[in-house]
Short mmCIF file of C-alpha atoms and ligand atoms in Angstrom, two decimals:
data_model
loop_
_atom_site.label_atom_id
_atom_site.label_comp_id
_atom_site.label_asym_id
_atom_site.label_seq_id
_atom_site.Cartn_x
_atom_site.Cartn_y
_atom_site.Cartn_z
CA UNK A 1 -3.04 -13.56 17.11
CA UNK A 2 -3.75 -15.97 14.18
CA UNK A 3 -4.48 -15.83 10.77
CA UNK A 4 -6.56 -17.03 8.38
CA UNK A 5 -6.89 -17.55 4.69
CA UNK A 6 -9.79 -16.01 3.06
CA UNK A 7 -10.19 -19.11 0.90
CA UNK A 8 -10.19 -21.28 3.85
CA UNK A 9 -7.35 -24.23 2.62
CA UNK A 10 -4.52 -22.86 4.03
CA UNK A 11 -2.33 -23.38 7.23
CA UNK A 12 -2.96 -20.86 10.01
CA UNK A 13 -0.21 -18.63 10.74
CA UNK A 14 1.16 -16.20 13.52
CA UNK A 15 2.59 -12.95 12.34
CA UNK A 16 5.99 -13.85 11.48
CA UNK A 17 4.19 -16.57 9.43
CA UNK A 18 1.96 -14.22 6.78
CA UNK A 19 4.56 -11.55 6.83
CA UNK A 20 7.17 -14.19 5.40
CA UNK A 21 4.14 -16.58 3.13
CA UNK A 22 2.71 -13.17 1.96
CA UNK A 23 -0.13 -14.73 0.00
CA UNK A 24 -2.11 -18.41 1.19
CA UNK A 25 -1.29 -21.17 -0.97
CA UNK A 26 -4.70 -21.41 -1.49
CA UNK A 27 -4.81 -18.25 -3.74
CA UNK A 28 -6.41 -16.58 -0.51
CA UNK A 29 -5.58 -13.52 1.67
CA UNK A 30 -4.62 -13.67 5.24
CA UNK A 31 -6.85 -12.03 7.70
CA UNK A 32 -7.00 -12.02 11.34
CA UNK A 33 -8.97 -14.46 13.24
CA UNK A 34 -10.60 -11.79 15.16
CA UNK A 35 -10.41 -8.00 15.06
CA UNK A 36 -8.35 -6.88 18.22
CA UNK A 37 -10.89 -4.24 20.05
CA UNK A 38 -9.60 -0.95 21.86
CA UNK A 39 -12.12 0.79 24.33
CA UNK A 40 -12.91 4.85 24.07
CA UNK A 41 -10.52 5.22 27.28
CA UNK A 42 -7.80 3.09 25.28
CA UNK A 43 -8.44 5.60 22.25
CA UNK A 44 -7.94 8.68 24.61
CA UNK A 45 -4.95 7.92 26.33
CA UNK A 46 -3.28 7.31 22.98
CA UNK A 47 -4.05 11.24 22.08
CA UNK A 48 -0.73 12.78 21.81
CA UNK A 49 1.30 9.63 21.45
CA UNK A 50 4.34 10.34 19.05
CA UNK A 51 3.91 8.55 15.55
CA UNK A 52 5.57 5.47 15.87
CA UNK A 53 5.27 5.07 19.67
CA UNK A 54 1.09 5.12 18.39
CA UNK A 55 1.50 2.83 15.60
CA UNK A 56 3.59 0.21 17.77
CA UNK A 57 0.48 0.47 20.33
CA UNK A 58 -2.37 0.05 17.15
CA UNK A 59 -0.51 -3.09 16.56
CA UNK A 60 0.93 -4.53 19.27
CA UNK A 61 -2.29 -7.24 19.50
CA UNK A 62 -1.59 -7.71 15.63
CA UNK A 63 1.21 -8.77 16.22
CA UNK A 64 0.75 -10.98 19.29
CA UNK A 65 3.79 -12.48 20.72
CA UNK A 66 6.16 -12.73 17.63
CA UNK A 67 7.67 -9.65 18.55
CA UNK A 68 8.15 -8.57 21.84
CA UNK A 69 7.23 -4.75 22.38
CA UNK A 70 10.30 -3.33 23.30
CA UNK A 71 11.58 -4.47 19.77
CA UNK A 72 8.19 -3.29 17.99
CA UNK A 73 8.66 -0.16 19.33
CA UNK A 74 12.39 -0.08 18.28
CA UNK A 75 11.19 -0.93 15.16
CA UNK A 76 8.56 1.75 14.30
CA UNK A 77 10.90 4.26 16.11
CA UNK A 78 13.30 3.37 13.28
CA UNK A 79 11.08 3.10 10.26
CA UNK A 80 9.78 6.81 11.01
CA UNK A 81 12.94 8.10 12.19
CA UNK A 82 14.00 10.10 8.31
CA UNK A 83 11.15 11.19 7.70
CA UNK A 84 10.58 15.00 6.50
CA UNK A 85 8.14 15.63 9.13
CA UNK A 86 8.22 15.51 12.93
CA UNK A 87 4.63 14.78 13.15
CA UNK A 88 5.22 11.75 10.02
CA UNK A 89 1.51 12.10 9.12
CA UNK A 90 0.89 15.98 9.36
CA UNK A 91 -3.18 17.11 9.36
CA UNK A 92 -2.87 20.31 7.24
CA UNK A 93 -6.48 21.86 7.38
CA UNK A 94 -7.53 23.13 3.50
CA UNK A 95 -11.44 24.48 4.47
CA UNK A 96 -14.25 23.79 6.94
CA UNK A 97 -14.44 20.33 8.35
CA UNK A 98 -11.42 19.88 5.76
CA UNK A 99 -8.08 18.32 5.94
CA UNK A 100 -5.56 16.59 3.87
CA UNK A 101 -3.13 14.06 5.78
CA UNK A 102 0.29 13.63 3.84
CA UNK A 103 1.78 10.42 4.16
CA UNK A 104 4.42 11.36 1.33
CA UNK A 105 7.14 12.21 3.97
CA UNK A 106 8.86 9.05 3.92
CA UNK A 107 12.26 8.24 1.72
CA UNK A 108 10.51 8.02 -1.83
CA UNK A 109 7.63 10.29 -1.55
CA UNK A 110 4.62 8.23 -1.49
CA UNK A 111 2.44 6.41 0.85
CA UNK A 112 4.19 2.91 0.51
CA UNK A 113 7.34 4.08 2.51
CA UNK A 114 4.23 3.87 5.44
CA UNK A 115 4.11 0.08 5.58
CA UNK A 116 7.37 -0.57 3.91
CA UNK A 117 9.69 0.80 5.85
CA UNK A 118 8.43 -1.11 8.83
CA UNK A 119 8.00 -4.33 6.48
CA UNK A 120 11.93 -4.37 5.67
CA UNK A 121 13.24 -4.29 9.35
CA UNK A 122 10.39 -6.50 10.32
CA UNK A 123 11.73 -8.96 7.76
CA UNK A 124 15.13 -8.58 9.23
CA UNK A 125 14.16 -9.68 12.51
CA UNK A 126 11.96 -12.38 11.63
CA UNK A 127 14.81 -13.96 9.89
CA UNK A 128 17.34 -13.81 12.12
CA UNK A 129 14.92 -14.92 14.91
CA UNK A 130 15.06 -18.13 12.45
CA UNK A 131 18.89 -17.64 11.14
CA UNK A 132 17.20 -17.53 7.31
CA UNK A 133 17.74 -15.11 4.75
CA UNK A 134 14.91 -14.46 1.48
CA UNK A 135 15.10 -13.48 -2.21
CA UNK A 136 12.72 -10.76 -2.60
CA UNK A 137 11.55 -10.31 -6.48
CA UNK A 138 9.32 -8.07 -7.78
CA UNK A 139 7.87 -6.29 -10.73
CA UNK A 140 7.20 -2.23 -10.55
CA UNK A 141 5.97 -0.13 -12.88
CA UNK A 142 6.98 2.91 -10.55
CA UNK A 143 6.20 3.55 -6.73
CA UNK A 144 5.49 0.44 -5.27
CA UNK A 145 9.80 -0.52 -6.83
CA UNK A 146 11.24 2.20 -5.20
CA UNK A 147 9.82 1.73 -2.16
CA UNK A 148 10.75 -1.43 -1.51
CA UNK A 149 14.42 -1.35 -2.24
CA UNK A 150 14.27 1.71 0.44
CA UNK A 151 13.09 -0.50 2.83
CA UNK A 152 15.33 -3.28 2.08
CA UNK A 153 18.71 -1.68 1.21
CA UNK A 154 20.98 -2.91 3.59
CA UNK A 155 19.37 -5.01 5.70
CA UNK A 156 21.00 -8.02 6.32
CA UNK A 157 18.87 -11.33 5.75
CA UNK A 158 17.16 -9.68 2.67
CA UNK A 159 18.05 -9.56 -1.42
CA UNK A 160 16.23 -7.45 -2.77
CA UNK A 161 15.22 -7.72 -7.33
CA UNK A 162 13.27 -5.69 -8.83
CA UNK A 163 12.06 -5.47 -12.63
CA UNK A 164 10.81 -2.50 -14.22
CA UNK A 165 10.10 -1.99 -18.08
CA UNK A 166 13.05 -0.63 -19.66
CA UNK A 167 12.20 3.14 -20.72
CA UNK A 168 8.35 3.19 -19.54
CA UNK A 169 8.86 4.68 -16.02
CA UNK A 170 9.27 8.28 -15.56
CA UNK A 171 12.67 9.26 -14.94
CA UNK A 172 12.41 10.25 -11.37
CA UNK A 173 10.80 6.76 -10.59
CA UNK A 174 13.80 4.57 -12.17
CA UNK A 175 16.50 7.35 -10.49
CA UNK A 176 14.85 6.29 -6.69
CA UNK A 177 15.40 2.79 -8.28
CA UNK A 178 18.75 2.75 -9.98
CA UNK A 179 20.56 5.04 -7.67
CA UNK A 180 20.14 3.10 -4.52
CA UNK A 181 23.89 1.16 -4.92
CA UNK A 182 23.19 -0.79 -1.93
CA UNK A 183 24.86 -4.85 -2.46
CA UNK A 184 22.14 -6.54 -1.43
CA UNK A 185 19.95 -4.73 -4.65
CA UNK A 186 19.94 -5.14 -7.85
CA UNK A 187 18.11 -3.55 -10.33
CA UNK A 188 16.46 -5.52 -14.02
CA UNK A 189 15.59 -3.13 -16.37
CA UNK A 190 13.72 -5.55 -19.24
CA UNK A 191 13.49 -5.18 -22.44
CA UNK A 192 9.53 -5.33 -22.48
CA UNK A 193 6.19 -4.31 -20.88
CA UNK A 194 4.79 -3.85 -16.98
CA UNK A 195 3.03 -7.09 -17.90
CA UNK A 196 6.35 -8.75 -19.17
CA UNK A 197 7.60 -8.03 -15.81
CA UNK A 198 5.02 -9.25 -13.61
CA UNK A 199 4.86 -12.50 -16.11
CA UNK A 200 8.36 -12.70 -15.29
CA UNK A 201 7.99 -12.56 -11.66
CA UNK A 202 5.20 -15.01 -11.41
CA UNK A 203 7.12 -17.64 -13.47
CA UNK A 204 9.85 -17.08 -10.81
CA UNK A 205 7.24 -18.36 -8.19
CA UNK A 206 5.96 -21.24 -10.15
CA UNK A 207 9.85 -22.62 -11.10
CA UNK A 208 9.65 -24.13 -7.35
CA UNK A 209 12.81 -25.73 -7.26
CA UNK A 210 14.18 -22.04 -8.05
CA UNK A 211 11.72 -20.46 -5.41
CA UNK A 212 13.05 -22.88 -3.05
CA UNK A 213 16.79 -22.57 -4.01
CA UNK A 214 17.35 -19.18 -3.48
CA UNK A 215 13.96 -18.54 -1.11
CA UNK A 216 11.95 -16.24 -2.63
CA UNK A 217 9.45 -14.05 -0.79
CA UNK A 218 7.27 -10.94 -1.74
CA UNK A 219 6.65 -7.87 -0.47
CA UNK A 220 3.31 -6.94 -2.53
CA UNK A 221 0.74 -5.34 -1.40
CA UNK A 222 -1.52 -8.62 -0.48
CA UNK A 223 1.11 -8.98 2.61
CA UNK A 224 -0.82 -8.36 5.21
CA UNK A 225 1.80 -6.27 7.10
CA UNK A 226 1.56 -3.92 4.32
CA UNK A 227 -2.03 -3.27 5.11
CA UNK A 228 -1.51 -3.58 9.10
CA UNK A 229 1.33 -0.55 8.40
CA UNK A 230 -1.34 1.73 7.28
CA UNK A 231 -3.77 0.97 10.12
CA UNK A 232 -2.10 3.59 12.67
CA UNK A 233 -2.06 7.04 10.97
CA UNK A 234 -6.02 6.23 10.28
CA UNK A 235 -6.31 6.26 14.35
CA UNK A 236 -3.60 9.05 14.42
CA UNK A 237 -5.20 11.45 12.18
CA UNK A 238 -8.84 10.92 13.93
CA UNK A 239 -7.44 11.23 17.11
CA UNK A 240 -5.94 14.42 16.29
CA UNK A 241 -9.57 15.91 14.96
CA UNK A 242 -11.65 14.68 18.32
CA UNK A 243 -12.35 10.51 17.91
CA UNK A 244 -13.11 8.68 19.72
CA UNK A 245 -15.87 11.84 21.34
CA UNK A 246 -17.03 12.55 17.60
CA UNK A 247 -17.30 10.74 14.31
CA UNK A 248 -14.39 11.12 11.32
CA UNK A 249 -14.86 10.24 7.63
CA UNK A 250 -12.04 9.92 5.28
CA UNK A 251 -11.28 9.92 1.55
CA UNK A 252 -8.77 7.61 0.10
CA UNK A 253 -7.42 7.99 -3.37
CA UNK A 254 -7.70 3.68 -4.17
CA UNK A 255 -5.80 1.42 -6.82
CA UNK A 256 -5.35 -1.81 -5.30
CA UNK A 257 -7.27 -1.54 -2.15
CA UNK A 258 -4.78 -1.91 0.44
CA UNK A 259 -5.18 2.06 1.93
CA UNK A 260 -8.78 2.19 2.35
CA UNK A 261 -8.96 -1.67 3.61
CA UNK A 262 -6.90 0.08 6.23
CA UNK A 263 -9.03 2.15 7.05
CA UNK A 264 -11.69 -0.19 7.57
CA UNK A 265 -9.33 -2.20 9.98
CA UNK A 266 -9.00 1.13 11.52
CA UNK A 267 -13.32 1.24 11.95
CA UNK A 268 -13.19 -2.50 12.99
CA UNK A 269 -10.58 -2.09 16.02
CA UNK A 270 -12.58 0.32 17.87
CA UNK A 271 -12.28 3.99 16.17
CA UNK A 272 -15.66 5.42 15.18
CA UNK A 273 -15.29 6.27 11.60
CA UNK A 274 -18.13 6.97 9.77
CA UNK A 275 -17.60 7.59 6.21
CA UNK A 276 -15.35 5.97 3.74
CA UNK A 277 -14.94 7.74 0.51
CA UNK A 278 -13.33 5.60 -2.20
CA UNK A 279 -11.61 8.00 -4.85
CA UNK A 280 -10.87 6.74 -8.34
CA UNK A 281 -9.86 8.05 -11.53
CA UNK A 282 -11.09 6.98 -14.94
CA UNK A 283 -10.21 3.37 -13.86
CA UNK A 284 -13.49 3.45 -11.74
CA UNK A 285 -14.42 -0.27 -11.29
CA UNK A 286 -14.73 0.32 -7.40
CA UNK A 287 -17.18 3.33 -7.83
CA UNK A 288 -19.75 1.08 -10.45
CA UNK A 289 -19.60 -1.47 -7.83
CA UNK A 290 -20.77 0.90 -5.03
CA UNK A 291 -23.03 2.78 -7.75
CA UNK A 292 -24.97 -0.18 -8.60
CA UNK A 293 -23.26 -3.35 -7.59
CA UNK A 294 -21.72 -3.58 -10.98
CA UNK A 295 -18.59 -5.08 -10.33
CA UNK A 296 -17.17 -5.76 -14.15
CA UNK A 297 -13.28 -5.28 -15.23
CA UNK A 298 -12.72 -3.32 -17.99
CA UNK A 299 -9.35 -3.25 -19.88
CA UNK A 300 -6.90 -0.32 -17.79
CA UNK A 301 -6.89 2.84 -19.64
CA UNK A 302 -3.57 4.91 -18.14
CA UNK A 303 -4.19 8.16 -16.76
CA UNK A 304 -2.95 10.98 -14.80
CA UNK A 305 -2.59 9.13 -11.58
CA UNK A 306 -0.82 5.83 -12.91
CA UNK A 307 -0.65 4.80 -9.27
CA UNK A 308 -4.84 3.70 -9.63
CA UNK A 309 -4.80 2.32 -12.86
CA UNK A 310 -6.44 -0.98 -12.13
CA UNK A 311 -8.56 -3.22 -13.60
CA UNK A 312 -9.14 -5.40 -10.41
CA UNK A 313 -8.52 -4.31 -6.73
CA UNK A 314 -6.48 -7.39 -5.38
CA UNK A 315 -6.90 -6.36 -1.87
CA UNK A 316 -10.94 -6.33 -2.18
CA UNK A 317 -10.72 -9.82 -1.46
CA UNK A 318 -10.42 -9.34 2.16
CA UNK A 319 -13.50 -7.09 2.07
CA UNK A 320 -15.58 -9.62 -0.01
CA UNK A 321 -14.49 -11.80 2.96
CA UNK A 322 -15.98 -9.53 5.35
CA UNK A 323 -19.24 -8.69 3.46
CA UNK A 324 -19.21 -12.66 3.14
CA UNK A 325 -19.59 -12.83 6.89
CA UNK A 326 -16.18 -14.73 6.68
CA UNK A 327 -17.58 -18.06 4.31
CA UNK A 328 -14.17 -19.16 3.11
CA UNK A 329 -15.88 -21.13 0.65
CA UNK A 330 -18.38 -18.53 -0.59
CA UNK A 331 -15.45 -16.23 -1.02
CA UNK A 332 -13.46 -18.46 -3.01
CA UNK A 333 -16.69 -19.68 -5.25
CA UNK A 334 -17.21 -16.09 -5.89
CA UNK A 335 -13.50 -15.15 -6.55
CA UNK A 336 -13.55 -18.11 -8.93
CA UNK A 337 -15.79 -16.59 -11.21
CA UNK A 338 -14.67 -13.49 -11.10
CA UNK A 339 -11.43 -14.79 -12.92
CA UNK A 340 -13.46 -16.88 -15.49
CA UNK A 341 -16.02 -14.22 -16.57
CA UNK A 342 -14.75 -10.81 -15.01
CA UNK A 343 -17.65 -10.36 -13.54
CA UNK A 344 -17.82 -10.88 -9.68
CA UNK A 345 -21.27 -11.73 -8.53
CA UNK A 346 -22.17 -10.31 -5.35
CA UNK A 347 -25.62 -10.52 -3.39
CA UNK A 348 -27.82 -7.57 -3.22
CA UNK A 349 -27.40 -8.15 1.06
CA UNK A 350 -23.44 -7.89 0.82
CA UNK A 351 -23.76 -4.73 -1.69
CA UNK A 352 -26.16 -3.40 0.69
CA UNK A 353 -23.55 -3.91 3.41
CA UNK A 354 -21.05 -2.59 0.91
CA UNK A 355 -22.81 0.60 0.47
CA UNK A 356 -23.45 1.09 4.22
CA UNK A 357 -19.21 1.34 4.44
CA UNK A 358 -18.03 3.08 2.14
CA UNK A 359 -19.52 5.97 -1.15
CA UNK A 360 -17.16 5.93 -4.43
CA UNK A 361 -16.32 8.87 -6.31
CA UNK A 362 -14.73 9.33 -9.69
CA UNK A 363 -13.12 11.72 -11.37
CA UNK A 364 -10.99 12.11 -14.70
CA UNK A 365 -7.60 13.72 -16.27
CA UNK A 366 -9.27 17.01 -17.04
CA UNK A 367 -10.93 17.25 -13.96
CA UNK A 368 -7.82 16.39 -12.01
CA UNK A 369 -5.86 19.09 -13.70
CA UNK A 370 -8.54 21.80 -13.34
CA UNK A 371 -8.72 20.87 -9.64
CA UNK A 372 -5.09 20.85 -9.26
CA UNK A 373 -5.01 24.43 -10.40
CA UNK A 374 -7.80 25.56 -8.61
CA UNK A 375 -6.97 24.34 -5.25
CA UNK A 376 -3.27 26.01 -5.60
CA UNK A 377 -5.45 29.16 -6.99
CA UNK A 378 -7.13 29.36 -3.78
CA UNK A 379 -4.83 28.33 -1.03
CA UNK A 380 -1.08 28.15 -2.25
CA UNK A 381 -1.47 24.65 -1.45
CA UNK A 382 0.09 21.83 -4.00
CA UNK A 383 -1.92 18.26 -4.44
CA UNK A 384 -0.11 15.79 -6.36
CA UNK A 385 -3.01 14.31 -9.38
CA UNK A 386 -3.35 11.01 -6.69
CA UNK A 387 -4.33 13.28 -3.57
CA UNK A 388 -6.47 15.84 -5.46
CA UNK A 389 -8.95 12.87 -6.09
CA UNK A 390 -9.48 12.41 -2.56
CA UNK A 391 -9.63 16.21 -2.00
CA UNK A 392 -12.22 16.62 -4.40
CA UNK A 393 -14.00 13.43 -2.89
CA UNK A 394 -14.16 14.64 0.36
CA UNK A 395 -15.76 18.04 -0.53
CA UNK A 396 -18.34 16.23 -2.79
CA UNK A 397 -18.88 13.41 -0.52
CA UNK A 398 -18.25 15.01 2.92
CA UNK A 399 -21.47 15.50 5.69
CA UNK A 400 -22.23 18.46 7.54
CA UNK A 401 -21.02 18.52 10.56
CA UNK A 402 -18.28 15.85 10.53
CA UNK A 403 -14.59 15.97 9.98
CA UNK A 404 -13.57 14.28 7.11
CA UNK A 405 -9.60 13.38 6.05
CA UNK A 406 -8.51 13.18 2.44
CA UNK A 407 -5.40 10.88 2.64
CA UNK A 408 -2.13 12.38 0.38
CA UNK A 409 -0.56 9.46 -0.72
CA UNK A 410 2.27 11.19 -2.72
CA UNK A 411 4.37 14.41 -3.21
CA UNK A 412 3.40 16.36 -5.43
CA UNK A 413 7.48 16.55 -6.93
CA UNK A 414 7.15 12.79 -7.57
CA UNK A 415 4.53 13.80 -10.56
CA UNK A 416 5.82 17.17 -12.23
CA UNK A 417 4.95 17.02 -15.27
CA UNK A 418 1.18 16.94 -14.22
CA UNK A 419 1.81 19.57 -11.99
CA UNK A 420 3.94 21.93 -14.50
CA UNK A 421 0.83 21.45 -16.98
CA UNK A 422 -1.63 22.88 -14.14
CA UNK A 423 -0.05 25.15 -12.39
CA UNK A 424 3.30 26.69 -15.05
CA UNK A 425 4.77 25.30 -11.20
CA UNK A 426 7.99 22.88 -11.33
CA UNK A 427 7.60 20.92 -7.75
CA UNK A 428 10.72 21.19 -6.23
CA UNK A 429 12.50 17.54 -4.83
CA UNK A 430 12.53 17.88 -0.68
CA UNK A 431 16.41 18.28 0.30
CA UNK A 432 17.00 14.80 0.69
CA UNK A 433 16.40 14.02 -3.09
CA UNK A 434 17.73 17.67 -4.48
CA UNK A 435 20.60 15.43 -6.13
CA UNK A 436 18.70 13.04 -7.36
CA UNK A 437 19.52 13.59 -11.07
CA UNK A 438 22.99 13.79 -10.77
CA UNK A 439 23.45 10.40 -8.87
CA UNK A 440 25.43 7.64 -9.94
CA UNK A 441 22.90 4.96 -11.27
CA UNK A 442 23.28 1.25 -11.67
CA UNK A 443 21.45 -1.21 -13.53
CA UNK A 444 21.17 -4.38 -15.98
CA UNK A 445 19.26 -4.50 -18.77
CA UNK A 446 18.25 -7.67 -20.04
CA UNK A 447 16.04 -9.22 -22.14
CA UNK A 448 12.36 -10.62 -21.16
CA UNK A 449 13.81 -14.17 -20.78
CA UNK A 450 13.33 -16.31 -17.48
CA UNK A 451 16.22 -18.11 -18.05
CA UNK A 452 18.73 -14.62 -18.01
CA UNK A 453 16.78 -13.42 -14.89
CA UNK A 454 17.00 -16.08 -12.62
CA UNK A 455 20.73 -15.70 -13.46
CA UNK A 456 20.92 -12.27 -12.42
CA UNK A 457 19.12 -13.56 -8.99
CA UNK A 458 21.27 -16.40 -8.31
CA UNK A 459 24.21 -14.45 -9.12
CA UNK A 460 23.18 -11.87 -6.18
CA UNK A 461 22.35 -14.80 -3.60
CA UNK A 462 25.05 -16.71 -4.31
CA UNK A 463 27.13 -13.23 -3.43
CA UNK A 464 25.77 -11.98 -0.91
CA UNK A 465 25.28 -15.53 0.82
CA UNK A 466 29.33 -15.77 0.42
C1 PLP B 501 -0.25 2.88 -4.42
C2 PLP B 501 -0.84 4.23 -4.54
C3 PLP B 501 -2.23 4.46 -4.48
C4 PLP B 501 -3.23 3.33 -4.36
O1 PLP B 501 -3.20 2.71 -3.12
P1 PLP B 501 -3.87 1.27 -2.89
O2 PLP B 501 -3.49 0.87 -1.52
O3 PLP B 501 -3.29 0.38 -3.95
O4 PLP B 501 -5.35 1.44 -3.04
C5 PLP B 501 -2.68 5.77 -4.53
N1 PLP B 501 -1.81 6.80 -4.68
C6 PLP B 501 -0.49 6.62 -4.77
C7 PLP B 501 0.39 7.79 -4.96
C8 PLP B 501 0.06 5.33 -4.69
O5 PLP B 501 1.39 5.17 -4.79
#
């Protein structure tokens, strides 16, 4: 399998090449040259596969022949292995035609540990396939942080920085940080903003005689191995509920993108899915644009579920791409102007396509709180304010008839304070993370200056290369 750059100016990769470049140098996104196809018999014999013995088989012709599939197999076998569910992505039903998928089973209870848990050991074994080692940086203002130093901790060709705003993340979020004492991590708490941080991270990138001192890579959600992690529970979970003999819709609480493009993959490889609901809070720039093509970014408002506070969608590249009929240069004309006036202009024909994919649905704080309570009202069951979205969009959105799956993308412990103010309910912590406030943490805090950070990098590499 190769890949290519939605922008059209950068060198075609294999696998091991856009999970190591992460994004083009063109500014584009890789996607695959073609969409591997799987018949209705392929589908059906894959009913009943264990999780990860599935996923390895959804992306075996991803992959192509970087990995052999023995070792892909190994690998998903191992990225699944702790989670807090034998099933990894249990269907739990909630009404008629109704279910929720969790995907919060994984180390730090959200949706990320999907992809990244594979991503880390595929990283691993990419590099020592080519005897390298990488300097991953990033910039978190919660989830996406904690996830990736649980899938890197440890592993051998991999450092692993990540900065988060001193003070500004909830304390559970910088506790699955900080207490992870792993050597190969290290943890920046900066004396600034979310935006200081990510400033900080891309002036990391652009000092290239740093970048290419102590190799740095990226572990974002542009990667497409992050999106091609999330392409198997999407053929799991319709599986489970009758596909390939009957259509399934899902509902995707979205922030940047990468989940429901996923699902979309999902459509495009052979598994009839019919409806895709996109799920936003207050921060609803993807439901104007399926409303009325009214794709304008607005400055982020923060909300209840801080998770989808976004102003622009970075994955919805690859899907302007798509609607594009794959004109590299159309897509970067258009992304171009998007930048310089925030406004992306997009052709009633590729709306219309648009439209004919996927319905948005919005939905804000008091809403999500009301819903919260009301849900746990009627069933006992607990929906953390980034899955009750997608609830509430699949029973407003869903068709008679069809099955439709409203994708839980975090535990509902890993936002209590949203829960305790619906429900008088304190979430407890799953077993694994009972302790988690009483673990030793360790951190640096430094100020927002380049210069002290990329000391606190080299100072890792240059120990952990000893
Ligand atoms: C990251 C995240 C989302 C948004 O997912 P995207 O792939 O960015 O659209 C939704 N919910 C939770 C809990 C998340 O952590």
């Amino acid at each position: 399998m190769r890949y290519i750059s939605t922008r059209g100016q950068a060198p075609v990769r294999d696998f091991s090449g856009v999970l190591l470049a992460g994004l083009a140098e063109d500014g584009g996104l890789y996607m695959p040259q073609s969409w591997p196809h799987f018949s209705a018999d392929e589908l059906r014999a894959m009913r009943g596969l264990p999780y990860p013995d599935l996923a390895a088989r959804v992306m075996r012709d991803f992959v192509g022949d970087c990995i052999d599939e023995a070792t892909l197999l190994r690998l998903c076998r191992e990225s699944y292995a702790n989670f807090g569910s034998p099933a990894v992505v249990p269907l739990i039903q909630l009404g008629p035609n109704l279910w929720t998928q969790e995907l919060f089973h994984g180390p730090t209870l959200a949706f990320k540990d999907m992809a990244l848990q594979l991503v880390g050991r595929l990283f691993d074994h990419v590099l020592s396939q080519r005897d390298e080692r990488v300097t991953i940086v990033g910039a978190t203002s919660g989830d996406t942080g904690s996830a990736a130093i649980e899938a890197c901790a440890g592993r051998e060709r991999v450092d692993i920085v990540i900065l988060h705003p001193e003070g500004r993340t909830s304390e559970v979020q910088r506790r699955q940080m900080t207490s992870v004492l792993a050597a190969n991590v290290k943890n920046l708490a900066v004396a600034g903003t979310f935006d200081d941080c990510q400033d900080l991270v891309k002036a990391m990138f652009a000092d290239v005689p740093f970048r290419s001192e102590v190799h740095l890579s990226a572990v974002n959600s542009i990667n497409w191995a992050r999106i091609l992690g999330q392409i198997p529970y999407y053929v799991a979970g319709a599986l489970a509920l009758g596909a390939p003999d009957c259509e399934i819709d899902f509902a995707v609480p979205t922030g940047n993108f990468g989940n429901v493009l996923a699902a979309y993959a999902a459509k495009r490889i052979g598994v009839p899915i019919g409806r895709l609901v996109v799920a936003s809070n207050r921060n609803d720039i993807l439901a104007r644009f399926l409303a009325h093509n009214d794709m304008s970014a607005k400055g982020v408002e923060p909300s209840l579920s801080p998770s989808m506070d976004i102003q622009v969608s970075s994955n919805f590249e690859r899907l302007l791409y798509e609607l594009l009929d794959r004109d590299a240069a159309k897509t970067a004309a258009t992304m171009v102007e998007f930048r310089a006036t925030g406004k992306m202009p997009i052709s009633h024909e590729a709306w219309q396509k648009a439209t004919a994919l996927f319905v948005g649905y919005r939905m804000g704080d008091d809403e999500t709180l009301s819903a919260i309570k009301a849900l746990h009202a009627s069933s006992g069951y607990l929906a953390d304010p980034h899955t009750i979205i997608g609830i509430e969009a699949a029973r407003a959105l869903g068709r008679e008839g069809v099955p439709i799956i409203a994708e839980a993308t975090a535990h509902p412990a890993k936002f209590p304070d949203a829960i305790m103010a619906a429900t008088g309910i304190h979430p407890p912590l799953p077993a694994h993370l009972a302790d988690l406030y009483e673990r030793e943490e360790r951190y640096t805090c430094v100020p927002a200056e380049i210069e002290v950070i990329e000391a606190e990098v080299r100072a890792l590499v240059s120990r952990n290369a000893a």
